[in-house]
Structures are given as structure tokens and as C-alpha cells.
Coordinates of C-alpha atoms in Angstrom, one line a residue:
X1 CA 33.6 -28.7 -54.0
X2 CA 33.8 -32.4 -52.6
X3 CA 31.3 -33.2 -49.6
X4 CA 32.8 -32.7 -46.4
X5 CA 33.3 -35.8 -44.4
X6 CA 32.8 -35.6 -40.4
X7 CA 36.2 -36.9 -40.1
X8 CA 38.0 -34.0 -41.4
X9 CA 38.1 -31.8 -38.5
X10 CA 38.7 -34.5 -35.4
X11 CA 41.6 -34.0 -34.2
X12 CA 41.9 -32.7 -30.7
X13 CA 43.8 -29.3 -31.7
X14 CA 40.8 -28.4 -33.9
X15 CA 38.4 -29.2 -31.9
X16 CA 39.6 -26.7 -28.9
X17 CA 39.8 -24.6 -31.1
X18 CA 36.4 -24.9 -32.5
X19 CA 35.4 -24.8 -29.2
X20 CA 36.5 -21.1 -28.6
X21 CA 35.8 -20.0 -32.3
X22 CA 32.2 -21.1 -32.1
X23 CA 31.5 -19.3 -28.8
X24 CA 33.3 -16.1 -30.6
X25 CA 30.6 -16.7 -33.7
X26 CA 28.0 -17.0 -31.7
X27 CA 28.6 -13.8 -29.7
X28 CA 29.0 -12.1 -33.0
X29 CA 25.8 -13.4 -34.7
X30 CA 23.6 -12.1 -31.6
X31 CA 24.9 -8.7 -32.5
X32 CA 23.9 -9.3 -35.4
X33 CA 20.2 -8.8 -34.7
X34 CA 17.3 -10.3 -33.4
X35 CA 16.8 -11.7 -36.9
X36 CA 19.4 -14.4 -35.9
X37 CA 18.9 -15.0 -32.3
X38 CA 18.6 -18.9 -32.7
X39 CA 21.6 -19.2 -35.0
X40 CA 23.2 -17.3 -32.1
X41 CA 22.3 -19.9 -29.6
X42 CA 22.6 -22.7 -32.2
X43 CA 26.0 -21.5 -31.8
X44 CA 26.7 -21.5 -28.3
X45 CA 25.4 -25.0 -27.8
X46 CA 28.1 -26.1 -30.1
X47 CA 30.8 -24.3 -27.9
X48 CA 29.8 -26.4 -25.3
X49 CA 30.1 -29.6 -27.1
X50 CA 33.8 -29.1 -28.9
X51 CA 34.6 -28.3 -25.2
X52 CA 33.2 -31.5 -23.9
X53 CA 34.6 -33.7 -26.9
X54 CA 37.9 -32.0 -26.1
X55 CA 37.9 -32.7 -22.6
X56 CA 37.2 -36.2 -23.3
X57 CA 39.9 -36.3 -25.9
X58 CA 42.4 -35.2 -23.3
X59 CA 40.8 -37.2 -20.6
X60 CA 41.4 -40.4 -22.2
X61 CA 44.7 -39.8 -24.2
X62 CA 43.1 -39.6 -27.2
X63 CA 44.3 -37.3 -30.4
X64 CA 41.4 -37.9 -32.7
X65 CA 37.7 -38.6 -31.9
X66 CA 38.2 -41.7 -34.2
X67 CA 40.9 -42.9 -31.1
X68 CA 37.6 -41.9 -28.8
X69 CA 35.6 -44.3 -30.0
X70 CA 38.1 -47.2 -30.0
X71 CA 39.5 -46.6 -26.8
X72 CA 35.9 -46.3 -24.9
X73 CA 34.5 -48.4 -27.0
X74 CA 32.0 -45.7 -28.0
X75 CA 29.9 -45.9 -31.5
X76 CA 30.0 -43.3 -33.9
X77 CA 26.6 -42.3 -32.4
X78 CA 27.8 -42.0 -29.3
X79 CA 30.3 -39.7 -30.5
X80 CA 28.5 -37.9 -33.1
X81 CA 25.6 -37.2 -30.8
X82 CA 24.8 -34.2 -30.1
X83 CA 23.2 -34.6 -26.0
X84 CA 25.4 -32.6 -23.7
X85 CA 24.5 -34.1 -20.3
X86 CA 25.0 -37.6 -22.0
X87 CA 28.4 -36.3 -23.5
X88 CA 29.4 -34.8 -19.5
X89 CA 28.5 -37.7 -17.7
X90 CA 31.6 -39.6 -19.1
X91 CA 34.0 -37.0 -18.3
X92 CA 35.3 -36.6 -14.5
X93 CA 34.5 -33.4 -14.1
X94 CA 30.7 -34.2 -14.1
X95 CA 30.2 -35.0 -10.5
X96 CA 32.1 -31.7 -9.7
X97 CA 29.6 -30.0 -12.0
X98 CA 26.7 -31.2 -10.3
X99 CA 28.0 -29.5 -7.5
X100 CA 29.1 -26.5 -8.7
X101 CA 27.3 -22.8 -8.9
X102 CA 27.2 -23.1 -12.8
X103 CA 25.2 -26.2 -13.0
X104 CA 22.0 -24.5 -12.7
X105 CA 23.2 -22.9 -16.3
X106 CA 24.5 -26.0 -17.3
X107 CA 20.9 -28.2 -16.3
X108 CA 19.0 -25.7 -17.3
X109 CA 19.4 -23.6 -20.8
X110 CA 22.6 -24.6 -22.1
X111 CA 20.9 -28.7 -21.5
X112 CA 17.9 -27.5 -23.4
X113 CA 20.1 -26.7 -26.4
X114 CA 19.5 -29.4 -29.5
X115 CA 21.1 -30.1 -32.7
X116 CA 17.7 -29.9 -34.6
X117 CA 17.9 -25.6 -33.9
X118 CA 19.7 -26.0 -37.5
X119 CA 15.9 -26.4 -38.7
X120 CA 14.3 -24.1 -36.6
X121 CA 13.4 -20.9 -38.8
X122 CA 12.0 -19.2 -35.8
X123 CA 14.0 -16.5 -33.5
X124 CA 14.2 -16.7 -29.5
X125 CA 13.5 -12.8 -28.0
X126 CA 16.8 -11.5 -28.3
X127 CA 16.6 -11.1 -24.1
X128 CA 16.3 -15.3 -24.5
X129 CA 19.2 -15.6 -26.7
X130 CA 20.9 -13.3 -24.9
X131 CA 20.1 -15.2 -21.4
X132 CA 21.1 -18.7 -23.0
X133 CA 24.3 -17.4 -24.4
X134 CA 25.3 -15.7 -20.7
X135 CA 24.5 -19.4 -19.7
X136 CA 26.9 -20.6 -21.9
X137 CA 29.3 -18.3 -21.3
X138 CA 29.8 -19.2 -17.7
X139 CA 29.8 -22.7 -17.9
X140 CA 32.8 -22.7 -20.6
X141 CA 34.1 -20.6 -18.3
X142 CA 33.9 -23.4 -15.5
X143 CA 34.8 -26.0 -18.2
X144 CA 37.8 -24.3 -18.8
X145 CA 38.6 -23.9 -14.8
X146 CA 37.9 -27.5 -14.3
X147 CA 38.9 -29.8 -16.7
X148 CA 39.7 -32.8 -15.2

């Protein structure tokens, strides 16, 4: 099996629907146990960002995250990074989320959330996870509300 390049899956139609199916795992891998509480939230985190890159996607007429970076002129690190509130600020909806009631959540927890939980081997309490993920929950759900 050939190594997977990060290009394979960037098209805006996979992406949303990362978006939703990552949110789904990570619900399910809380269930799981408290044995995989930061793979839960690991998870979630990821949600959030496939909804962002989406967004942006949409936002800018773009159907790849390839056309993303040409037409903003990002980098590949710009893309590729993982920082939420970095990844919201160039979206419109950002100044709407600062004012919204989910931005507490959004701030807060689901900001605290960081790539490098792929090499954490240590759990969150499973009320933690379970706090984060509600977090999560709710500001997808305003994502979703308030796209543009």
C-alpha cells in the first residue's frame, strides 16, 4: 500500500463530508470508553477544521484546497495548518462569531484543541472529553447556521 499523499482527499465535496464523518467518529470513539477520551477529542477538533476549510472552499469559489492556496495566495502551511482561530479569521463569518453565544466554546475548548493530541498517549476524564466534544458540537452547529 502506496503512501497516502495530502492531496488525495481535497476536494471540497470530501471535505464536508469529512467534516460530518469525523464529528460522527468522534462521538463514537467517546462511547467507546474512557480509554480513548483524547482520540475522541482528537476527533472533534478535526470536525471543526474540515468545516472551516470547507467554508473557505465555498467562500472563495474554490473546488480544491490546492485552488485555496492559489487564489488567496496561501502556502501550503497556511493551509495544512492545523490553528483553528487562524483558519476562522479569514473566513466572514468570524466577526459574527465573536459575537455570537457559541464563541465562548469556540475561544475556549474547541481553540485549545492541537494537532500534536495524535501523540498524546494520555486520556482527558471522560467528563473533559465529554465537555470538549459538547463544545464542539455546538459550534458546528453554529458553523453550519452561519456560513457565510
Amino acid at each position: 500500500m502506496g503512501r497516502m499523499s495530502r492531496r488525495e482527499h481535497h476536494g471540497l465535496t470530501d471535505i464536508r463530508k469529512a467534516a460530518l464523518k469525523r464529528l460522527m467518529d468522534a462521538r463514537a470513539v467517546l462511547r467507546a470508553g474512557r480509554n480513548h477520551t483524547r482520540a475522541a477529542c482528537y476527533l472533534g477538533g478535526y470536525a471543526i477544521e474540515c468545516r472551516l476549510k470547507a467554508i473557505a472552499m465555498e467562500v472563495f469559489g474554490c473546488q480544491t484546497l490546492e485552488q485555496l492556496i492559489e487564489k488567496r495566495k496561501f502556502t501550503d502551511q497556511d493551509i495544512y495548518h492545523h490553528g483553528l482561530d487562524a483558519l476562522a479569521r479569514e473566513l466572514p463569518l468570524y466577526s459574527s462569531l465573536q459575537r455570537s453565544d457559541v464563541w465562548r466554546d469556540f475561544a475556549g475548548p474547541v481553540n485549545s484543541w492541537r494537532v500534536s493530541w495524535r501523540y498524546d498517549p494520555w486520556n482527558l476524564p471522560p467528563e473533559a472529553a465529554q465537555t470538549f466534544l459538547e463544545a464542539v458540537g455546538r459550534v458546528c452547529a453554529w458553523i453550519d447556521s452561519n456560513r457565510c
